[in-house]
Each structure stands twice: as structure tokens, then as C-alpha cells.
Amino acid sequence: MTASHWQGWRWPLLWLGLLLAATFGLPQLEAGFRAIEPGARAVIYSQASFSGLLVKHLLLVAAAACAAVALGVGTAIMVSRPWGRDFLPLASQVASIGQTFPPVAVLALAVPALGFGVLPTLFALVLYGVLPILRNSLAGLHGIAPAVLEAARGMGMSPWQVLWQVELPLASAVIVAGSRTSVTINIATAAIGSTIGASTLGDPIISGLVNGNSAYVVQGALLIGLLALTVDSLFERVQNRLPGPAAVALG
Amino acid sequence: MIELLNVSKSFGPSVAVDDISLTVKAAELCVLVGTSGCGKSTTLRMINRLIAHTAGQIRIDGQAIDQLDPHTLRRRIGYAIQSIGLFPHWTVARNIAVVPRLLGWPAPRIAQRVDELLHLLDLPAAEFAGKYPNQLSGGQAQRVGVARALAGDPEILLMDEPFGALDPITRDSLQNELLRIQAQLRKTIVFVTHDMDEALKLANRIVVMEKGRIVQQDTPQALLARPATAFVENLLGGQERGLKQAGLQRVAALMQPLNAPGLRVVGPALKTADSLRQALSLMLWQRCTSLPVVDEQGVQVGVLHVDSLLRGAPQ
């Protein structure tokens, strides 16, 4: 491994270090938080451990991301096949309109249908997260030079081989960019799940808001922020290793 | 051998190719030429089933192509296009290796084949094998395109205006390259172009198409001598036909050889491989009626007089 190889990992490692330090070190900063809320009975959120909340938060976002990628990329692939082309206008419209829905509204609508807890949160996260992925997957697949696809077919690749060996690799950078947006937004959005009974890093924030304890709010927000930065920098690292838009356009 | 028997292709109500019959013999370089929209590209793309013909039959070595699996068929046929379509996420070597990999060749054989082709197309492997398509010039990219088309060692090569987007100098050198490769490999080539000069230069046989039909097919010489219709004559350049014909003949055929070994020539001279068109041009430029002819080393081997040029070749 070269020095430049390690350089790419600098930011993800830095953010990850800070995130872990905060997760396990916050309870040690009681004196500092006391300064924010001098009158409160407790200034460190203690109904659940931060590490437990972090893991639950991460699992929730990861599950939503997997479903959103499968759904978004799958739909984009379908509507860009010859037999699914009729649905392309519908998919593009949904992709652009859906983004204008606020996540809280989606959550509010999901509760009557799915009850309280993890399930409606997951539903809202998938629904909200699928849109940037779908939009970028469509752009990525349509951005491939027609000559490249004609050459691929002319060389004798089967439709599957064209998809796996040519289309997806060439669209990957744009698809990953969409997933990055989706996941980063959802790390923040998942916190709202705490209002309907899902256990996330939003718990300290909601509890702090309900009880008028801004120290709790700061703790939750800090951890969510650091998690978002860690994951975002990891995505950036992955993106830099994929074929760039210049290469795709020149094909 | 490729046979098209009464082949037609219609897109809805419009007929792109109208009842054409054509036989391309093994090792022949057959050029389809015509204006845009005459159906020449459609004809080419029907041969590897990128477009399905709607009537008639297409056979390769006696076998009807609609009885073959289209992917297997295409892996047997080399394909090069004007826009090249190199895979931008793969290196030059990986691009060339596409068809051998699809054919499931073992890795050492693929590596050897890629090296062979880079050498054949005059792309030093050390310099080019690891490059990506966006690091190549247009001419280099099309060399890779041709190498890729040849990689699976196909009997048949389909080329759709492969040199159309290149500058005249690069185009000329790639045309010469193709003639050299063809002399060596003897593939069956169907080549589409709208450029009659390119057709005259490359073809064993020229097929002129107009509005989806074949209007004439013949050798370049015969086509120049006897254009069947006004359209063909027009395509041949009308009044410039004489020059085009002169472009097909070599100085060596008309010069008067020297009886004794010649001397090294200083000043304007023709090479034996030059065309009569180049000879005439040089005479016009030098305002002279005869020029010395030299061999590769620059030693005189003969003389070309304008009289013999005008009398023409002993055909």
C-alpha cells in the first residue's frame, strides 16, 4: 500500500475516531454539560447507552439503505430495459416529485398504517431514501454513450453481460453519489423515528426537548452529526475509486 | 462467405432496405457505398443481427443466421464502428480482450492474442496496453477498435464508416494499415462508407446503394469505366472520374524501365508505388512532361512520360 492510498482514509478515520470518542467519552464530560444546564437533575442522558443507540441507529439506516438501493437501482434498471421503457416517464416523475415531500409528513402518514416503532420509521426512511438513488441511477444509466452500448452488443455480449460488465460499472459513480446523498440525509432523518417509538440516536434529542434539557439535545445532535460525517467521508472514499464522469462521457 | 438473398428491412411503413441480393466471397473486401440513409448501415447491421431483417434470407457459410444464437453469431463476427465505442472503464488491453473473454479463452491465450494485435496495429504494448480510452487520440482509439474487432480471430469483419470521423492524414494511414492487414489476414470484410475515394482505394468490389436498393456492383476499375446510372456517375465525382481512375493505377504499370542500372535522383521524382494521379499532379506542379521514377532507395529505375499517361494502361 502506498502513502497516497492511506491518505484517502485520513478523513474517514478521523471522523470515526471522534465518533467513537464521543460515544464512549460523553459521560466523562459531565462538568462541561453542567455548564449548559446548571439547574437540571441529570445532564448526561442515561436511559440507554450511547453505544447501544448508535448501533440501533446504524442498523436502522443500513437496513433502509439496502432496501432503498435495491428498490432505486432495480427500478432504474427495469425502466431502462427495452421491455420496461413504457414506465420510464412515470419513474422519472416520481423520482423528482417525491423529493418535495417532507420526511415528517411521510412519517405521520406511515404511523396510522404501520403502527408505532421501527417499522413505520423504516418505511419512511426507505421511501425518502429511494428517490435520490432512483434519480441518480436513471441519470447514470442514460449517461452512457450509445456507441459503447452498441459496441457491447455488437461484440456479442448478452443483455446481462452488457448490464453487469458495462452499464452498472459506468453508472456506478453516479449511483454511489445518489446513495451517499440518500444515506447522509437518512442518518439525520432517522432521529425523527424516536418520536414514534423507534430507538435511535434521536432519543436523547426528543427526551431533551420534552424535558427542556438542552444538554441531552446537544449529546444526540453531536453523535448524529459525527456519524453522518463518518459515513459521508467513507462514501467519498469509495466514489473516488470509481470511473469518473469524464471517462464515461468520452466513451 | 456471406450471402444476402432478396433481403428487405422495413421500419413500420418505411422501407430501409428493399429486396437486395449480394454475395461477399471469402477474403473479399466488399465496400457498400452510398449517400446517408441509403440503407448501407442497415444492411451491415443485419449481417450480425443487430437489426433483424424482415424478409429474405442471410446466410453465412451456407447457414441461415436466424438459426444461430445472436450472441454466438456476433462473437464470430468482428465489428468496428465510426464512433468506436471503446469501453471507457477498461484499459486498452481489456478492451481488446472482450471477445476472447466472451469466448472463454484461457487467460494466457488471451494475453498472447492482445500482444499480437497491439503489435499488428502498431501500438507498442508497453506504452498502450495499460492506457484508458480517454488517454488515446482519435486515430489510436480506432486502431484499438480495429484490434478489438479482430481479437476473436473472426472470419468476417463488419466495418461501419470506421475512419469517417478521423482527420484526412490519420484516415489515409489507417486505410493503408487496413490494406496491409487484409493482405496478411485475408478476412471477409464488409465495409460501409459514403466516401467514394475510400471505396475506390480499399475495395475488391464496390456495391453502390441508393434508396435501399443496389444500383451497381463491380470492381473499382469497372465501376469507373462503366457507371450504370447518373447517380453512380455523380457519386464517382462526375468530371473528376479521370483523376479517380488515375488514382487506382500505379506508376510502375506505365513507366518505361531503364535498360541500365540508374543513378540516385536528386530533385522531383516519382516512386513506383505512386498512383498515376499523383504523377499527373507532380507534372502539373513541375510543369514538365516526364519525370524520373525511383525505387525505395531513391535510385532511378524508369521514366514516366505524360504521353503514356494519357494513352492509359494496357488494360
XYZ file of C-alpha atoms in Angstrom:
566
model
C 0.000 0.000 0.000
C 1.338 3.385 -0.953
C 1.282 6.563 1.045
C -1.372 8.088 -1.196
C -3.553 5.035 -0.609
C -3.569 5.764 3.092
C -4.144 9.476 2.532
C -7.611 8.722 1.220
C -8.513 7.148 4.527
C -7.447 10.167 6.580
C -10.849 11.840 6.894
C -12.968 8.706 7.413
C -10.558 7.572 10.158
C -10.543 10.982 11.801
C -14.343 11.198 11.914
C -14.652 7.594 13.062
C -12.182 8.274 15.884
C -14.137 11.328 17.011
C -17.427 9.408 16.815
C -16.118 6.573 18.989
C -14.514 9.006 21.408
C -17.820 10.857 21.772
C -19.857 7.650 22.114
C -17.780 6.348 24.969
C -16.409 9.613 26.343
C -19.524 11.826 26.674
C -20.416 10.570 30.177
C -16.958 11.747 31.288
C -17.785 15.317 30.266
C -20.426 15.828 32.917
C -18.803 19.046 34.172
C -18.938 20.570 30.715
C -22.617 19.753 30.164
C -23.424 21.010 33.639
C -22.426 24.438 32.351
C -25.175 24.222 29.701
C -27.904 23.101 32.104
C -26.909 24.178 35.648
C -30.380 23.511 37.121
C -31.102 20.047 35.722
C -31.167 16.892 37.839
C -29.022 14.948 35.375
C -27.001 16.353 32.459
C -25.869 13.095 30.795
C -28.570 11.075 29.010
C -28.642 7.716 30.753
C -31.880 5.913 29.830
C -29.899 3.929 27.300
C -26.192 3.684 26.487
C -24.934 5.850 23.633
C -23.182 2.858 22.077
C -26.424 0.871 22.071
C -28.309 3.782 20.482
C -25.533 4.221 17.896
C -25.734 0.570 16.865
C -29.539 0.664 16.617
C -29.418 3.912 14.658
C -26.833 2.475 12.275
C -28.750 -0.781 11.763
C -31.937 1.143 11.006
C -30.213 3.387 8.452
C -28.303 0.464 6.925
C -31.450 -1.624 6.522
C -33.236 1.346 4.936
C -30.247 1.999 2.664
C -30.104 -1.621 1.454
C -33.803 -1.591 0.649
C -33.582 1.845 -0.988
C -30.605 0.836 -3.167
C -32.303 -2.396 -4.228
C -35.524 -0.556 -4.997
C -33.959 2.525 -6.633
C -31.328 0.787 -8.739
C -33.710 -2.070 -9.551
C -36.400 0.313 -10.776
C -33.897 2.318 -12.823
C -32.590 -0.863 -14.456
C -36.107 -2.025 -15.213
C -37.283 1.174 -16.860
C -34.113 1.363 -18.953
C -34.643 -2.128 -20.476
C -36.496 -2.290 -23.785
C -39.469 -4.058 -22.135
C -39.784 -1.552 -19.269
C -39.291 1.642 -21.228
C -43.004 2.482 -21.023
C -42.601 3.120 -17.298
C -39.633 5.463 -17.675
C -41.648 8.751 -17.643
C -43.572 7.578 -14.567
C -40.391 6.643 -12.712
C -38.656 9.937 -13.542
C -41.687 11.917 -12.393
C -42.000 10.036 -9.128
C -38.282 10.492 -8.569
C -38.480 14.245 -8.903
C -41.832 14.866 -7.204
C -41.218 12.519 -4.259
C -38.244 14.550 -3.117
C -40.512 17.508 -2.332
C -42.340 15.539 0.420
C -41.026 16.426 3.895
C -39.914 13.311 5.806
C -42.026 14.221 8.839
C -45.123 14.093 6.651
C -44.175 10.648 5.374
C -43.674 9.525 8.973
C -47.020 10.938 10.074
C -48.749 9.118 7.233
C -46.940 5.842 7.956
C -47.985 5.579 11.615
C -51.734 5.003 11.034
C -50.878 2.295 8.520
C -47.992 0.548 10.272
C -48.368 1.444 13.946
C -45.546 2.694 16.190
C -41.917 1.599 16.375
C -39.239 0.578 13.919
C -41.463 -0.462 11.016
C -43.021 2.923 10.101
C -39.617 4.570 10.588
C -38.018 2.075 8.243
C -40.809 2.624 5.739
C -40.359 6.394 5.819
C -36.584 6.097 5.501
C -36.802 3.717 2.534
C -39.387 5.852 0.786
C -37.414 9.022 1.332
C -34.056 7.421 0.612
C -35.052 5.711 -2.614
C -35.598 8.945 -4.534
C -32.041 10.303 -4.850
C -30.854 6.792 -5.694
C -33.513 6.295 -8.347
C -32.858 9.703 -9.859
C -29.094 9.194 -9.997
C -29.369 5.628 -11.284
C -31.562 6.840 -14.141
C -29.096 9.630 -14.924
C -26.153 7.237 -14.685
C -27.641 4.599 -16.964
C -28.803 7.153 -19.520
C -25.481 8.993 -19.475
C -23.626 6.103 -21.109
C -22.596 6.829 -24.706
C -24.870 4.917 -27.125
C -21.783 3.868 -29.104
C -20.461 1.968 -26.079
C -23.703 0.035 -25.758
C -23.817 -0.676 -29.477
C -20.236 -1.940 -29.358
C -21.069 -4.124 -26.364
C -23.979 -5.708 -28.210
C -22.014 -5.936 -31.435
C -19.212 -7.819 -29.655
C -21.754 -10.453 -28.669
C -22.457 -9.641 -25.011
C -25.780 -10.918 -23.699
C -28.131 -8.345 -22.142
C -26.976 -9.465 -18.669
C -23.344 -9.121 -19.639
C -23.983 -5.639 -21.007
C -25.681 -4.696 -17.734
C -23.080 -6.158 -15.366
C -19.904 -5.522 -17.312
C -20.688 -2.208 -18.966
C -23.783 -0.353 -17.768
C -23.528 -0.756 -13.987
C -19.756 -0.135 -13.776
C -20.108 3.009 -15.898
C -23.110 4.251 -13.913
C -21.599 3.244 -10.564
C -20.028 6.613 -9.727
C -23.334 8.430 -10.214
C -25.297 5.723 -8.400
C -22.920 5.856 -5.427
C -23.252 9.649 -5.365
C -27.035 9.225 -5.102
C -26.661 6.621 -2.353
C -24.360 8.989 -0.496
C -26.998 11.746 -0.508
C -29.674 9.262 0.468
C -27.770 7.721 3.376
C -26.461 11.023 4.732
C -29.948 12.530 4.753
C -31.379 9.386 6.316
C -28.849 9.402 9.168
C -30.392 12.726 10.210
C -33.950 11.736 9.330
C -33.786 8.501 11.350
C -33.668 10.603 14.530
C -37.303 11.574 13.912
C -38.102 7.870 14.379
C -37.693 8.447 18.116
C -40.950 10.433 18.092
C -42.864 7.311 17.102
C -41.121 4.826 19.334
C -38.104 3.628 17.351
C -34.937 3.589 19.411
C -32.301 5.787 17.713
C -29.777 8.493 18.473
C -32.815 10.789 18.321
C -33.855 9.515 21.789
C -31.647 11.985 23.733
C -32.826 14.810 21.463
C -36.543 14.077 21.924
C -36.096 13.496 25.629
C -34.150 16.749 25.906
C -36.843 18.674 24.007
C -39.657 17.179 26.094
C -37.915 17.799 29.403
C -36.346 21.120 28.490
C -32.828 19.708 28.848
C -30.619 21.111 26.114
C -27.590 19.077 27.270
C -29.396 15.917 26.052
C -30.160 17.609 22.737
C -26.519 18.540 22.249
C -25.400 14.974 23.001
C -27.784 13.404 20.490
C -27.078 16.005 17.828
C -23.313 15.677 18.273
C -23.380 11.915 17.810
C -25.692 12.097 14.781
C -23.505 14.777 13.212
C -20.322 12.769 13.711
C -21.979 9.605 12.351
C -23.133 11.487 9.254
C -19.637 12.891 8.673
C -18.021 9.462 9.104
C -20.350 7.756 6.658
C -20.199 10.650 4.194
C -16.394 10.605 4.121
C -16.453 6.824 3.614
C -18.704 7.316 0.587
C -16.382 9.966 -0.749
C -13.528 7.490 -0.487
C -15.472 4.864 -2.445
C -16.577 7.396 -5.066
C -13.003 8.442 -5.787
C -12.117 4.912 -6.801
C -14.890 4.562 -9.420
C -14.710 5.575 -13.111
C -15.174 9.336 -13.219
C -17.756 11.210 -15.291
C -15.011 12.304 -17.695
C -14.237 8.707 -18.605
C -17.911 7.880 -19.051
C -18.664 10.866 -21.264
C -15.704 10.199 -23.533
C -16.624 6.582 -24.197
C -18.867 -16.290 -47.470
C -21.833 -14.043 -46.814
C -24.999 -14.327 -48.915
C -27.961 -11.982 -48.842
C -30.921 -13.324 -50.770
C -33.789 -10.926 -51.501
C -33.301 -9.265 -48.137
C -35.568 -6.421 -47.032
C -35.919 -4.376 -43.885
C -38.809 -2.101 -43.144
C -39.283 0.068 -40.085
C -43.052 0.371 -39.901
C -44.245 1.692 -43.245
C -40.846 2.936 -44.415
C -38.595 0.537 -46.282
C -34.907 0.948 -45.409
C -33.559 -1.948 -47.451
C -35.550 -3.116 -50.422
C -35.073 -6.631 -51.758
C -31.298 -6.740 -52.118
C -29.217 -9.741 -53.093
C -25.490 -9.739 -52.535
C -22.738 -12.306 -52.189
C -19.492 -11.466 -50.459
C -16.883 -14.109 -51.211
C -14.333 -15.290 -48.650
C -11.303 -12.978 -48.321
C -13.067 -10.282 -50.317
C -13.130 -6.649 -49.200
C -16.571 -5.503 -50.239
C -17.423 -1.828 -49.785
C -21.031 -0.639 -49.545
C -21.165 2.964 -50.652
C -23.976 5.481 -50.966
C -25.410 8.678 -49.550
C -26.746 8.876 -45.985
C -29.961 6.982 -45.482
C -29.433 4.680 -48.471
C -29.608 1.592 -46.250
C -25.924 0.659 -46.282
C -25.501 0.696 -42.495
C -28.780 -1.129 -42.023
C -27.564 -3.797 -44.443
C -24.331 -4.167 -42.469
C -26.113 -4.401 -39.136
C -28.457 -7.062 -40.446
C -25.475 -9.339 -41.053
C -24.685 -9.580 -37.323
C -28.353 -9.321 -36.381
C -28.087 -6.011 -34.559
C -31.070 -5.323 -36.812
C -33.417 -8.151 -37.736
C -34.265 -8.408 -41.433
C -37.957 -8.523 -42.229
C -37.815 -10.549 -45.446
C -35.401 -12.733 -47.372
C -32.524 -14.772 -46.062
C -28.992 -14.027 -44.894
C -26.518 -16.910 -44.851
C -23.005 -17.165 -43.533
C -21.051 -20.105 -44.946
C -24.341 -21.548 -46.114
C -26.045 -21.315 -42.721
C -29.054 -19.047 -42.240
C -28.207 -16.548 -39.498
C -31.643 -16.571 -37.901
C -30.993 -20.194 -36.957
C -27.965 -19.186 -34.883
C -27.912 -17.717 -31.396
C -27.369 -13.969 -31.967
C -24.661 -13.679 -29.292
C -22.710 -16.645 -30.642
C -23.065 -15.212 -34.139
C -21.738 -11.783 -33.105
C -18.755 -13.298 -31.286
C -17.800 -14.887 -34.617
C -18.011 -11.569 -36.489
C -15.663 -8.648 -35.887
C -17.420 -5.286 -35.608
C -15.914 -1.799 -35.814
C -17.940 1.435 -35.905
C -17.318 5.100 -36.603
C -17.911 6.190 -33.009
C -15.574 3.342 -31.937
C -17.358 2.733 -28.624
C -14.375 1.613 -26.567
C -15.354 0.687 -23.017
C -14.153 3.739 -21.064
C -13.734 1.901 -17.752
C -11.368 -0.695 -19.201
C -7.767 -0.466 -20.335
C -6.783 -0.883 -23.982
C -5.724 -4.485 -23.278
C -9.008 -5.310 -21.539
C -10.964 -3.674 -24.378
C -9.214 -5.825 -26.957
C -9.771 -8.903 -24.804
C -13.576 -8.547 -24.774
C -14.482 -11.137 -27.386
C -11.802 -13.706 -26.410
C -13.138 -13.483 -22.847
C -16.707 -13.923 -24.056
C -15.490 -16.949 -25.997
C -13.951 -18.309 -22.800
C -10.343 -18.494 -23.963
C -7.784 -19.317 -21.247
C -6.005 -16.275 -19.814
C -2.526 -16.943 -21.289
C -4.002 -17.275 -24.785
C -5.910 -14.000 -24.346
C -2.775 -12.197 -23.156
C -0.826 -13.532 -26.127
C -3.597 -12.527 -28.559
C -3.760 -8.983 -27.130
C 0.004 -8.612 -27.549
C -0.200 -9.906 -31.115
C -2.919 -7.411 -32.029
C -1.238 -4.436 -30.396
C 1.807 -5.316 -32.465
C -0.264 -5.776 -35.642
C -1.922 -2.366 -35.225
C 1.408 -0.719 -34.473
C 0.550 0.142 -30.860
C 3.582 -0.756 -28.690
C 2.228 -2.902 -25.852
C 4.479 -1.351 -23.241
C 3.045 2.068 -23.987
C -0.590 1.298 -24.781
C -1.761 -1.896 -23.046
C -2.426 -0.140 -19.746
C -3.872 3.097 -21.098
C -7.522 4.051 -20.798
C -9.550 5.142 -23.860
C -9.675 8.789 -22.734
C -5.878 8.874 -22.959
C -5.858 7.999 -26.675
C -6.022 10.175 -29.780
C -8.817 9.512 -32.290
C -6.539 7.529 -34.572
C -5.115 5.442 -31.736
C -8.618 4.770 -30.402
C -9.765 3.487 -33.792
C -6.681 1.279 -34.049
C -7.757 -0.234 -30.741
C -11.288 -0.503 -32.159
C -9.997 -2.460 -35.141
C -7.794 -4.616 -32.884
C -10.835 -5.361 -30.732
C -12.838 -6.340 -33.801
C -10.074 -8.746 -34.860
C -9.454 -10.186 -31.391
C -11.618 -13.289 -31.588
C -9.964 -14.156 -34.916
C -13.268 -13.864 -36.794
C -13.617 -14.935 -40.420
C -15.813 -11.915 -41.064
C -15.243 -8.269 -40.254
C -18.009 -5.649 -40.437
C -16.834 -2.046 -40.505
C -19.303 0.846 -40.392
C -17.528 4.018 -41.560
C -14.679 3.220 -39.172
C -12.441 6.034 -40.406
C -15.197 8.591 -41.052
C -14.506 10.739 -38.005
C -10.731 10.935 -38.428
C -8.672 13.717 -39.958
C -7.549 13.085 -43.577
C -3.955 12.184 -42.703
C -4.885 9.722 -39.961
C -7.622 8.309 -42.181
C -5.181 7.746 -45.006
C -2.704 5.964 -42.756
C -5.411 3.742 -41.254
C -6.682 2.875 -44.739
C -3.169 1.772 -45.687
C -2.999 -0.162 -42.425
C -6.244 -1.934 -43.251
C -4.971 -2.896 -46.717
C -1.753 -4.209 -45.163
C -3.651 -6.197 -42.523
C -6.055 -7.550 -45.131
C -3.188 -8.719 -47.352
C -1.847 -10.572 -44.327
C -5.035 -11.951 -42.741
C -7.392 -12.320 -45.726
C -10.638 -11.777 -43.817
C -14.034 -11.418 -45.423
C -14.724 -7.720 -44.907
C -17.886 -5.718 -45.448
C -17.021 -2.037 -45.196
C -19.547 0.806 -45.237
C -18.605 4.328 -46.299
C -20.093 7.360 -48.008
C -16.673 8.338 -49.319
C -16.175 7.074 -52.871
C -12.427 7.712 -52.750
C -12.177 5.466 -49.722
C -14.260 2.843 -51.524
C -12.094 3.014 -54.653
C -8.955 2.720 -52.577
C -9.961 -0.217 -50.404
C -12.449 -2.321 -52.307
C -12.125 -5.527 -54.286
C -15.746 -4.913 -55.100
C -17.903 -1.831 -54.702
C -21.623 -2.080 -54.079
C -23.424 1.204 -54.754
C -26.698 1.616 -52.893
C -29.457 4.153 -53.414
C -32.779 4.334 -51.572
C -32.457 0.857 -50.124
C -31.548 -0.844 -53.388
C -28.314 -1.932 -55.008
C -27.832 0.080 -58.207
C -24.498 -1.374 -59.260
C -21.841 -3.750 -58.001
C -18.483 -4.146 -59.673
C -14.734 -3.860 -59.296
C -13.459 -0.296 -58.794
C -11.992 -0.244 -62.343
C -15.180 -1.491 -63.968
C -17.310 0.888 -61.940
C -15.224 3.841 -63.099
C -15.264 2.652 -66.681
C -18.969 1.931 -66.890
C -21.147 3.624 -64.268
C -24.637 2.160 -64.598
C -26.669 5.255 -63.750
C -26.308 9.009 -63.434
C -26.358 8.577 -59.658
C -23.298 6.316 -59.746
C -21.549 8.678 -62.119
C -22.313 11.537 -59.794
C -21.011 9.576 -56.817
C -17.828 8.905 -58.789
C -17.270 12.640 -58.986
C -18.590 13.443 -62.464
C -15.815 15.218 -64.322
C -13.179 14.102 -61.832
C -13.650 10.485 -62.808
C -10.472 10.575 -64.870
C -8.459 11.553 -61.840
C -10.105 8.906 -59.691
C -9.296 6.274 -62.275
C -5.704 7.506 -62.417
C -5.702 7.180 -58.630
C -6.228 3.425 -58.932
C -3.208 2.751 -61.165
C 0.418 2.611 -60.139
C 3.279 4.391 -61.840
C 5.064 1.034 -62.161
C 2.488 -0.128 -64.727
C 3.096 2.707 -67.220
C 6.710 3.753 -66.821
C 9.437 2.935 -69.298
C 12.043 0.915 -67.411
C 15.704 1.820 -67.691
C 17.904 -0.641 -69.500
C 20.961 0.030 -67.394
C 21.144 0.447 -63.599
C 20.173 4.028 -62.778
C 21.691 6.704 -60.637
C 20.414 8.301 -57.453
C 17.979 11.082 -58.404
C 18.140 14.495 -56.802
C 15.024 16.666 -57.228
C 11.427 15.832 -58.144
C 10.829 12.134 -58.827
C 8.065 9.546 -58.629
C 8.087 6.279 -56.682
C 6.972 3.065 -58.373
C 4.125 2.688 -55.892
C 2.776 6.208 -56.503
C -0.545 6.480 -58.289
C -0.917 7.972 -61.765
C -2.981 10.682 -60.131
C -0.004 11.689 -58.009
C 2.203 11.507 -61.129
C -0.103 13.833 -63.059
C -0.283 16.222 -60.147
C 3.505 16.376 -59.871
C 3.813 17.006 -63.625
C 1.297 19.847 -63.411
C 3.151 21.285 -60.467
C 6.598 20.980 -62.033
C 5.263 21.974 -65.494
C 7.121 19.099 -67.142
C 6.147 16.278 -69.494
C 8.228 13.492 -67.998
C 9.560 12.540 -64.608
C 12.132 10.039 -63.359
C 10.815 7.077 -61.395
C 12.839 5.831 -58.413
C 12.740 2.780 -56.153
C 12.590 2.779 -52.346
C 16.312 3.636 -52.136
C 15.933 6.676 -54.401
C 17.754 5.061 -57.344
C 16.230 5.666 -60.762
C 14.503 2.631 -62.296
C 12.469 4.255 -65.101
C 10.839 7.261 -66.708
C 7.180 8.215 -66.958
C 6.069 10.325 -69.933
C 2.841 12.274 -69.988
C 2.050 10.614 -73.344
C 1.925 7.140 -71.836
C -0.113 8.593 -69.000
C -2.695 9.912 -71.472
C -2.715 6.739 -73.585
C -3.508 4.856 -70.416
C -2.704 1.461 -69.088
C -2.632 -1.593 -71.318
C -5.828 -2.871 -69.690
